[in-house]
């Protein structure tokens, strides 16, 4: 079996998720398309890099990502850093001929995303942007129902991504609230996941009409780049600095195929944790998914008699997408790591076949163009067309 060496940049929550996925993927997807070898992990802080190599099972560590990319032994570059350095790293990695898995959102701006996409095309590498939730077997099952025509003609899509980790004004001003590091707030961080879901399930965006708001306009300054996602609270007398990104983002979508959508994203919704939902209505039925109950897909069909009609629950298992390779009994439980393992399986399969992975840098770039249109629409209070690419 062909082995490929992975260099991973970052040592936070996402680095852990990716490291577990590299280790676990071949245990589910055997024979693996290629055997990933966890070679080098990179963090700016030497102690963190060294400890992360031990903890996450990498053979070596580095503090300079350029050195890792220059290493001819490395085949795959995995970017798990804050958003502001994705472009520089990805362009260097593409020029060095490495395949790239990049965390979302792909870039700070659509211009950066375009340059990343062009560098990937010019150097004929395989890319993937880590929109992992479309990998959930229940979401793949939803896609199957839609493709088989079980919903008839699609009418509308209602999506949400709600969390509450930033609802407390004393949760610190991490990089996720600073535009020069994150690009946008709830929109880029979580809204883009549901944008990806809509594109995957329904089709391309034509135009949007959006509203954004910043509810907590300043937050306590934190030391270092630690991303505690609200688990560490500062005292109320800590120095505060302004937040310059959106806390809440809500928009209507007109799709090219005529489907209408609404999407809401916020990290300030008390009581909601990872509440990624969609409900899709068609002329012949409806589907409902909630990631907090990710083994379930709710389905309802018009053809059911009046006295039987209503949502019923399909629990995903071996008969469903990826189910054969995962667990042998429905509802044993899909977790975040399974979605990441499937993601890495699909990425490495594309690398092995010399094809493009989905969602790749082209999709990431389109998502950035959609984000631009959303922010522009929120600024101008008007319907705004999404720029198209070839
Ligand atoms: C924080 O909102 C976050 O870590 C996102 O950045 C991830 O993409 C999401 O999957 C979980 O929440």
GROMACS .gro file of C-alpha atoms and ligand atoms in nm:
model
  402
    1UNK     CA    1   0.000   0.000   0.000
    2UNK     CA    2   0.130   0.343  -0.096
    3UNK     CA    3   0.235   0.560   0.200
    4UNK     CA    4   0.215   0.939   0.200
    5UNK     CA    5   0.366   1.171   0.456
    6UNK     CA    6   0.158   1.443   0.613
    7UNK     CA    7   0.282   1.777   0.744
    8UNK     CA    8   0.020   1.945   0.961
    9UNK     CA    9   0.033   2.313   1.058
   10UNK     CA   10  -0.140   2.413   1.382
   11UNK     CA   11  -0.174   2.249   1.720
   12UNK     CA   12  -0.522   2.336   1.836
   13UNK     CA   13  -0.862   2.168   1.837
   14UNK     CA   14  -0.864   2.115   1.458
   15UNK     CA   15  -0.513   1.968   1.454
   16UNK     CA   16  -0.634   1.713   1.708
   17UNK     CA   17  -0.939   1.629   1.497
   18UNK     CA   18  -0.727   1.583   1.184
   19UNK     CA   19  -0.460   1.377   1.363
   20UNK     CA   20  -0.725   1.139   1.500
   21UNK     CA   21  -0.877   1.114   1.153
   22UNK     CA   22  -0.544   1.021   0.988
   23UNK     CA   23  -0.494   0.752   1.250
   24UNK     CA   24  -0.850   0.617   1.241
   25UNK     CA   25  -0.936   0.643   0.870
   26UNK     CA   26  -0.759   0.319   0.760
   27UNK     CA   27  -0.932   0.127   1.045
   28UNK     CA   28  -1.268   0.208   0.886
   29UNK     CA   29  -1.174   0.241   0.519
   30UNK     CA   30  -0.963  -0.066   0.457
   31UNK     CA   31  -0.775  -0.099   0.230
   32UNK     CA   32  -0.704   0.272   0.262
   33UNK     CA   33  -0.659   0.461  -0.067
   34UNK     CA   34  -0.315   0.559   0.066
   35UNK     CA   35  -0.167   0.509   0.409
   36UNK     CA   36  -0.120   0.851   0.572
   37UNK     CA   37   0.194   0.880   0.783
   38UNK     CA   38   0.190   1.156   1.045
   39UNK     CA   39   0.534   1.298   0.972
   40UNK     CA   40   0.572   1.660   1.091
   41UNK     CA   41   0.360   1.894   1.301
   42UNK     CA   42   0.428   2.267   1.301
   43UNK     CA   43   0.358   2.529   1.565
   44UNK     CA   44   0.528   2.866   1.614
   45UNK     CA   45   0.590   2.778   1.977
   46UNK     CA   46   0.862   2.514   2.009
   47UNK     CA   47   0.731   2.363   2.333
   48UNK     CA   48   0.379   2.334   2.189
   49UNK     CA   49   0.514   2.181   1.867
   50UNK     CA   50   0.723   1.927   2.058
   51UNK     CA   51   0.443   1.826   2.292
   52UNK     CA   52   0.188   1.810   2.011
   53UNK     CA   53   0.415   1.576   1.814
   54UNK     CA   54   0.417   1.338   2.111
   55UNK     CA   55   0.048   1.373   2.190
   56UNK     CA   56  -0.082   1.350   1.832
   57UNK     CA   57   0.170   1.093   1.709
   58UNK     CA   58   0.387   1.288   1.465
   59UNK     CA   59   0.742   1.167   1.400
   60UNK     CA   60   0.889   1.519   1.399
   61UNK     CA   61   0.805   1.879   1.480
   62UNK     CA   62   0.896   2.219   1.334
   63UNK     CA   63   0.840   2.583   1.424
   64UNK     CA   64   0.870   2.714   1.067
   65UNK     CA   65   0.607   2.593   0.820
   66UNK     CA   66   0.831   2.689   0.527
   67UNK     CA   67   1.088   2.429   0.631
   68UNK     CA   68   0.820   2.162   0.652
   69UNK     CA   69   0.695   2.253   0.303
   70UNK     CA   70   1.051   2.243   0.164
   71UNK     CA   71   1.095   1.890   0.297
   72UNK     CA   72   1.081   1.660  -0.011
   73UNK     CA   73   0.955   1.376   0.209
   74UNK     CA   74   0.624   1.558   0.271
   75UNK     CA   75   0.344   1.473   0.025
   76UNK     CA   76   0.046   1.638   0.194
   77UNK     CA   77   0.013   1.975   0.368
   78UNK     CA   78  -0.274   2.006   0.613
   79UNK     CA   79  -0.358   2.364   0.718
   80UNK     CA   80  -0.523   2.397   1.061
   81UNK     CA   81  -0.413   2.753   1.140
   82UNK     CA   82  -0.616   3.069   1.191
   83UNK     CA   83  -0.759   3.195   0.863
   84UNK     CA   84  -0.515   3.481   0.797
   85UNK     CA   85  -0.227   3.250   0.701
   86UNK     CA   86  -0.417   2.995   0.490
   87UNK     CA   87  -0.338   3.172   0.161
   88UNK     CA   88   0.035   3.219   0.212
   89UNK     CA   89   0.083   2.860   0.325
   90UNK     CA   90  -0.142   2.708   0.057
   91UNK     CA   91   0.023   2.899  -0.228
   92UNK     CA   92   0.371   2.795  -0.110
   93UNK     CA   93   0.257   2.433  -0.066
   94UNK     CA   94   0.096   2.427  -0.413
   95UNK     CA   95   0.415   2.563  -0.572
   96UNK     CA   96   0.608   2.286  -0.394
   97UNK     CA   97   0.368   2.032  -0.550
   98UNK     CA   98   0.209   1.919  -0.222
   99UNK     CA   99  -0.156   1.815  -0.202
  100UNK     CA  100  -0.351   2.036   0.039
  101UNK     CA  101  -0.626   1.989   0.294
  102UNK     CA  102  -0.723   2.333   0.424
  103UNK     CA  103  -0.954   2.420   0.714
  104UNK     CA  104  -1.248   2.647   0.645
  105UNK     CA  105  -1.314   2.922   0.565
  106UNK     CA  106  -1.062   2.891   0.285
  107UNK     CA  107  -0.926   3.246   0.309
  108UNK     CA  108  -0.971   3.597   0.447
  109UNK     CA  109  -1.100   3.732   0.116
  110UNK     CA  110  -1.223   3.601  -0.217
  111UNK     CA  111  -0.913   3.751  -0.381
  112UNK     CA  112  -0.692   3.531  -0.162
  113UNK     CA  113  -0.912   3.230  -0.236
  114UNK     CA  114  -0.881   3.298  -0.609
  115UNK     CA  115  -0.501   3.305  -0.586
  116UNK     CA  116  -0.504   2.978  -0.389
  117UNK     CA  117  -0.731   2.815  -0.647
  118UNK     CA  118  -0.511   2.936  -0.934
  119UNK     CA  119  -0.192   2.811  -0.766
  120UNK     CA  120  -0.354   2.471  -0.711
  121UNK     CA  121  -0.465   2.452  -1.075
  122UNK     CA  122  -0.127   2.559  -1.213
  123UNK     CA  123   0.054   2.299  -1.005
  124UNK     CA  124  -0.206   2.023  -1.065
  125UNK     CA  125  -0.241   1.925  -0.704
  126UNK     CA  126  -0.544   1.783  -0.524
  127UNK     CA  127  -0.712   2.015  -0.276
  128UNK     CA  128  -0.991   1.995  -0.023
  129UNK     CA  129  -1.157   2.253   0.202
  130UNK     CA  130  -1.271   2.101   0.532
  131UNK     CA  131  -1.648   2.141   0.517
  132UNK     CA  132  -1.686   1.814   0.707
  133UNK     CA  133  -2.058   1.824   0.791
  134UNK     CA  134  -2.163   1.728   0.437
  135UNK     CA  135  -1.986   1.397   0.517
  136UNK     CA  136  -2.236   1.302   0.786
  137UNK     CA  137  -2.409   0.984   0.659
  138UNK     CA  138  -2.755   1.134   0.724
  139UNK     CA  139  -2.664   1.434   0.507
  140UNK     CA  140  -2.539   1.201   0.234
  141UNK     CA  141  -2.868   1.013   0.265
  142UNK     CA  142  -3.057   1.341   0.222
  143UNK     CA  143  -2.861   1.397  -0.099
  144UNK     CA  144  -2.959   1.048  -0.217
  145UNK     CA  145  -3.331   1.114  -0.154
  146UNK     CA  146  -3.303   1.442  -0.348
  147UNK     CA  147  -3.115   1.286  -0.641
  148UNK     CA  148  -3.363   1.001  -0.661
  149UNK     CA  149  -3.643   1.258  -0.689
  150UNK     CA  150  -3.815   1.148  -0.367
  151UNK     CA  151  -3.896   1.511  -0.280
  152UNK     CA  152  -4.024   1.594  -0.629
  153UNK     CA  153  -3.931   1.943  -0.739
  154UNK     CA  154  -3.736   2.128  -0.469
  155UNK     CA  155  -3.904   2.441  -0.338
  156UNK     CA  156  -3.713   2.578  -0.042
  157UNK     CA  157  -3.428   2.524   0.207
  158UNK     CA  158  -3.416   2.652   0.568
  159UNK     CA  159  -3.075   2.622   0.729
  160UNK     CA  160  -2.931   2.721   1.066
  161UNK     CA  161  -2.597   2.698   1.237
  162UNK     CA  162  -2.642   2.810   1.598
  163UNK     CA  163  -2.392   2.786   1.885
  164UNK     CA  164  -2.365   2.967   2.218
  165UNK     CA  165  -1.996   2.967   2.305
  166UNK     CA  166  -1.956   3.340   2.238
  167UNK     CA  167  -2.283   3.457   2.397
  168UNK     CA  168  -2.107   3.556   2.721
  169UNK     CA  169  -1.955   3.908   2.689
  170UNK     CA  170  -1.666   3.790   2.908
  171UNK     CA  171  -1.557   3.522   2.667
  172UNK     CA  172  -1.233   3.663   2.528
  173UNK     CA  173  -1.138   3.844   2.212
  174UNK     CA  174  -0.978   3.545   2.040
  175UNK     CA  175  -0.867   3.561   1.677
  176UNK     CA  176  -1.222   3.461   1.582
  177UNK     CA  177  -1.339   3.818   1.659
  178UNK     CA  178  -1.062   4.005   1.478
  179UNK     CA  179  -1.129   4.075   1.112
  180UNK     CA  180  -0.762   4.088   1.013
  181UNK     CA  181  -0.720   3.728   1.137
  182UNK     CA  182  -1.059   3.568   1.068
  183UNK     CA  183  -1.207   3.771   0.779
  184UNK     CA  184  -1.563   3.758   0.914
  185UNK     CA  185  -1.735   3.635   1.231
  186UNK     CA  186  -2.027   3.393   1.251
  187UNK     CA  187  -2.054   3.407   0.873
  188UNK     CA  188  -1.706   3.272   0.793
  189UNK     CA  189  -1.669   3.051   1.098
  190UNK     CA  190  -1.998   2.862   1.089
  191UNK     CA  191  -2.226   3.020   0.826
  192UNK     CA  192  -1.998   2.888   0.552
  193UNK     CA  193  -2.065   2.530   0.667
  194UNK     CA  194  -2.434   2.574   0.597
  195UNK     CA  195  -2.360   2.759   0.272
  196UNK     CA  196  -2.163   2.450   0.172
  197UNK     CA  197  -2.456   2.230   0.278
  198UNK     CA  198  -2.700   2.426   0.061
  199UNK     CA  199  -2.464   2.413  -0.241
  200UNK     CA  200  -2.412   2.039  -0.188
  201UNK     CA  201  -2.779   1.951  -0.149
  202UNK     CA  202  -2.964   2.205  -0.359
  203UNK     CA  203  -2.741   2.395  -0.604
  204UNK     CA  204  -2.563   2.718  -0.677
  205UNK     CA  205  -2.640   3.059  -0.531
  206UNK     CA  206  -2.762   3.333  -0.766
  207UNK     CA  207  -2.818   3.621  -0.521
  208UNK     CA  208  -2.852   3.696  -0.152
  209UNK     CA  209  -3.021   3.946   0.077
  210UNK     CA  210  -2.849   3.964   0.415
  211UNK     CA  211  -2.842   4.128   0.755
  212UNK     CA  212  -2.547   4.111   0.991
  213UNK     CA  213  -2.513   4.244   1.346
  214UNK     CA  214  -2.250   4.267   1.617
  215UNK     CA  215  -2.420   4.233   1.955
  216UNK     CA  216  -2.110   4.233   2.177
  217UNK     CA  217  -1.901   4.516   2.044
  218UNK     CA  218  -1.597   4.468   2.269
  219UNK     CA  219  -1.445   4.171   2.448
  220UNK     CA  220  -1.170   4.114   2.704
  221UNK     CA  221  -0.825   4.094   2.549
  222UNK     CA  222  -0.666   3.753   2.590
  223UNK     CA  223  -0.299   3.675   2.602
  224UNK     CA  224  -0.158   3.455   2.326
  225UNK     CA  225  -0.340   3.293   2.037
  226UNK     CA  226  -0.523   3.037   2.251
  227UNK     CA  227  -0.862   2.952   2.109
  228UNK     CA  228  -1.063   2.853   2.412
  229UNK     CA  229  -1.402   2.877   2.236
  230UNK     CA  230  -1.564   3.042   2.534
  231UNK     CA  231  -1.449   2.794   2.795
  232UNK     CA  232  -1.215   3.046   2.959
  233UNK     CA  233  -1.391   3.357   3.089
  234UNK     CA  234  -1.207   3.675   3.176
  235UNK     CA  235  -1.304   3.889   3.473
  236UNK     CA  236  -1.517   4.190   3.383
  237UNK     CA  237  -1.234   4.435   3.469
  238UNK     CA  238  -0.995   4.292   3.204
  239UNK     CA  239  -0.898   4.540   2.932
  240UNK     CA  240  -1.146   4.518   2.645
  241UNK     CA  241  -1.097   4.584   2.276
  242UNK     CA  242  -1.344   4.617   1.988
  243UNK     CA  243  -1.493   4.329   1.796
  244UNK     CA  244  -1.499   4.413   1.424
  245UNK     CA  245  -1.687   4.113   1.284
  246UNK     CA  246  -2.047   3.988   1.284
  247UNK     CA  247  -2.201   3.798   1.577
  248UNK     CA  248  -2.516   3.723   1.382
  249UNK     CA  249  -2.568   3.672   1.012
  250UNK     CA  250  -2.899   3.596   0.846
  251UNK     CA  251  -2.974   3.589   0.478
  252UNK     CA  252  -3.216   3.487   0.207
  253UNK     CA  253  -3.082   3.301  -0.095
  254UNK     CA  254  -3.218   3.282  -0.446
  255UNK     CA  255  -3.064   2.976  -0.611
  256UNK     CA  256  -2.994   2.950  -0.982
  257UNK     CA  257  -3.237   2.656  -1.006
  258UNK     CA  258  -3.521   2.860  -0.856
  259UNK     CA  259  -3.504   2.715  -0.502
  260UNK     CA  260  -3.539   2.975  -0.228
  261UNK     CA  261  -3.338   2.949   0.093
  262UNK     CA  262  -3.293   3.112   0.431
  263UNK     CA  263  -2.985   3.071   0.649
  264UNK     CA  264  -2.909   3.196   1.000
  265UNK     CA  265  -2.572   3.169   1.176
  266UNK     CA  266  -2.477   3.285   1.524
  267UNK     CA  267  -2.245   3.181   1.806
  268UNK     CA  268  -2.458   3.379   2.056
  269UNK     CA  269  -2.770   3.160   2.074
  270UNK     CA  270  -2.790   3.048   2.438
  271UNK     CA  271  -2.887   2.684   2.460
  272UNK     CA  272  -2.771   2.589   2.112
  273UNK     CA  273  -2.445   2.396   2.087
  274UNK     CA  274  -2.375   2.267   1.741
  275UNK     CA  275  -2.725   2.321   1.605
  276UNK     CA  276  -2.672   2.268   1.235
  277UNK     CA  277  -3.011   2.208   1.082
  278UNK     CA  278  -3.174   2.206   0.744
  279UNK     CA  279  -3.527   2.147   0.634
  280UNK     CA  280  -3.594   2.104   0.266
  281UNK     CA  281  -3.940   2.110   0.114
  282UNK     CA  282  -4.027   1.972  -0.226
  283UNK     CA  283  -4.350   1.914  -0.417
  284UNK     CA  284  -4.353   1.547  -0.302
  285UNK     CA  285  -4.206   1.558   0.047
  286UNK     CA  286  -3.974   1.711   0.305
  287UNK     CA  287  -3.648   1.629   0.486
  288UNK     CA  288  -3.520   1.752   0.821
  289UNK     CA  289  -3.170   1.712   0.968
  290UNK     CA  290  -3.025   1.831   1.301
  291UNK     CA  291  -2.655   1.764   1.361
  292UNK     CA  292  -2.720   1.741   1.735
  293UNK     CA  293  -2.906   1.419   1.643
  294UNK     CA  294  -2.678   1.329   1.353
  295UNK     CA  295  -2.772   0.960   1.322
  296UNK     CA  296  -3.122   1.062   1.223
  297UNK     CA  297  -3.285   1.194   0.908
  298UNK     CA  298  -3.652   1.290   0.933
  299UNK     CA  299  -3.850   1.228   0.617
  300UNK     CA  300  -4.211   1.298   0.521
  301UNK     CA  301  -4.379   1.210   0.191
  302UNK     CA  302  -4.694   1.353   0.031
  303UNK     CA  303  -4.782   1.010  -0.110
  304UNK     CA  304  -4.842   0.876   0.243
  305UNK     CA  305  -5.214   0.873   0.314
  306UNK     CA  306  -5.366   1.164   0.504
  307UNK     CA  307  -5.401   0.944   0.811
  308UNK     CA  308  -5.029   0.837   0.806
  309UNK     CA  309  -4.860   1.157   0.701
  310UNK     CA  310  -4.590   1.303   0.921
  311UNK     CA  311  -4.216   1.298   0.971
  312UNK     CA  312  -4.064   0.959   1.042
  313UNK     CA  313  -3.706   0.892   1.147
  314UNK     CA  314  -3.450   0.696   0.948
  315UNK     CA  315  -3.149   0.602   1.164
  316UNK     CA  316  -2.834   0.579   0.954
  317UNK     CA  317  -2.639   0.255   0.959
  318UNK     CA  318  -2.474  -0.004   0.735
  319UNK     CA  319  -2.726   0.040   0.450
  320UNK     CA  320  -2.652   0.410   0.416
  321UNK     CA  321  -2.366   0.606   0.262
  322UNK     CA  322  -2.030   0.510   0.424
  323UNK     CA  323  -2.229   0.283   0.657
  324UNK     CA  324  -2.061  -0.040   0.548
  325UNK     CA  325  -1.723   0.090   0.656
  326UNK     CA  326  -1.841   0.251   0.980
  327UNK     CA  327  -2.042   0.069   1.247
  328UNK     CA  328  -2.251  -0.251   1.201
  329UNK     CA  329  -2.574  -0.137   1.371
  330UNK     CA  330  -2.777   0.179   1.292
  331UNK     CA  331  -2.753   0.455   1.553
  332UNK     CA  332  -2.446   0.313   1.728
  333UNK     CA  333  -2.335   0.669   1.683
  334UNK     CA  334  -2.157   0.890   1.434
  335UNK     CA  335  -1.937   1.156   1.591
  336UNK     CA  336  -1.738   1.458   1.484
  337UNK     CA  337  -1.432   1.238   1.432
  338UNK     CA  338  -1.620   1.006   1.195
  339UNK     CA  339  -1.707   1.305   0.977
  340UNK     CA  340  -1.339   1.400   0.976
  341UNK     CA  341  -1.231   1.043   0.894
  342UNK     CA  342  -1.470   1.030   0.599
  343UNK     CA  343  -1.338   1.368   0.488
  344UNK     CA  344  -0.979   1.245   0.496
  345UNK     CA  345  -1.079   0.922   0.320
  346UNK     CA  346  -1.238   1.122   0.034
  347UNK     CA  347  -0.939   1.355   0.017
  348UNK     CA  348  -0.683   1.072   0.003
  349UNK     CA  349  -0.895   0.879  -0.247
  350UNK     CA  350  -0.881   1.181  -0.479
  351UNK     CA  351  -0.507   1.216  -0.418
  352UNK     CA  352  -0.456   0.847  -0.503
  353UNK     CA  353  -0.671   0.875  -0.818
  354UNK     CA  354  -0.511   1.205  -0.926
  355UNK     CA  355  -0.853   1.374  -0.933
  356UNK     CA  356  -1.003   1.679  -0.763
  357UNK     CA  357  -1.160   1.628  -0.421
  358UNK     CA  358  -1.496   1.779  -0.329
  359UNK     CA  359  -1.528   2.036  -0.187
  360UNK     CA  360  -1.196   2.154  -0.331
  361UNK     CA  361  -1.039   2.498  -0.368
  362UNK     CA  362  -1.285   2.583  -0.648
  363UNK     CA  363  -1.573   2.527  -0.403
  364UNK     CA  364  -1.388   2.718  -0.131
  365UNK     CA  365  -1.341   3.009  -0.370
  366UNK     CA  366  -1.711   3.007  -0.466
  367UNK     CA  367  -1.801   3.008  -0.094
  368UNK     CA  368  -1.578   3.314  -0.048
  369UNK     CA  369  -1.759   3.490  -0.337
  370UNK     CA  370  -2.089   3.405  -0.166
  371UNK     CA  371  -1.955   3.547   0.163
  372UNK     CA  372  -1.853   3.867  -0.019
  373UNK     CA  373  -2.204   3.903  -0.163
  374UNK     CA  374  -2.357   3.844   0.183
  375UNK     CA  375  -2.142   4.113   0.345
  376UNK     CA  376  -2.206   4.354   0.059
  377UNK     CA  377  -2.580   4.292   0.079
  378UNK     CA  378  -2.578   4.349   0.455
  379UNK     CA  379  -2.394   4.677   0.399
  380UNK     CA  380  -2.623   4.804   0.123
  381UNK     CA  381  -2.952   4.643   0.238
  382UNK     CA  382  -3.018   4.515  -0.114
  383UNK     CA  383  -3.036   4.188  -0.303
  384UNK     CA  384  -2.682   4.124  -0.428
  385UNK     CA  385  -2.573   3.891  -0.708
  386UNK     CA  386  -2.307   3.633  -0.637
  387UNK     CA  387  -2.016   3.664  -0.877
  388UNK     CA  388  -1.979   3.357  -1.096
  389UNK     CA  389  -1.661   3.182  -1.210
  390UNK     CA  390  -1.593   2.951  -1.508
  391LIG     C1  391  -1.624   2.734   1.628
  391LIG     O1  392  -1.741   2.798   1.598
  391LIG     C2  393  -1.611   2.598   1.555
  391LIG     O2  394  -1.493   2.539   1.604
  391LIG     C3  395  -1.598   2.614   1.403
  391LIG     O3  396  -1.483   2.688   1.366
  391LIG     C4  397  -1.594   2.477   1.338
  391LIG     O4  398  -1.584   2.486   1.197
  391LIG     C5  399  -1.720   2.401   1.380
  391LIG     O5  400  -1.726   2.279   1.319
  391LIG     C6  401  -1.726   2.387   1.531
  391LIG     O6  402  -1.723   2.517   1.587
   0.00000   0.00000   0.00000
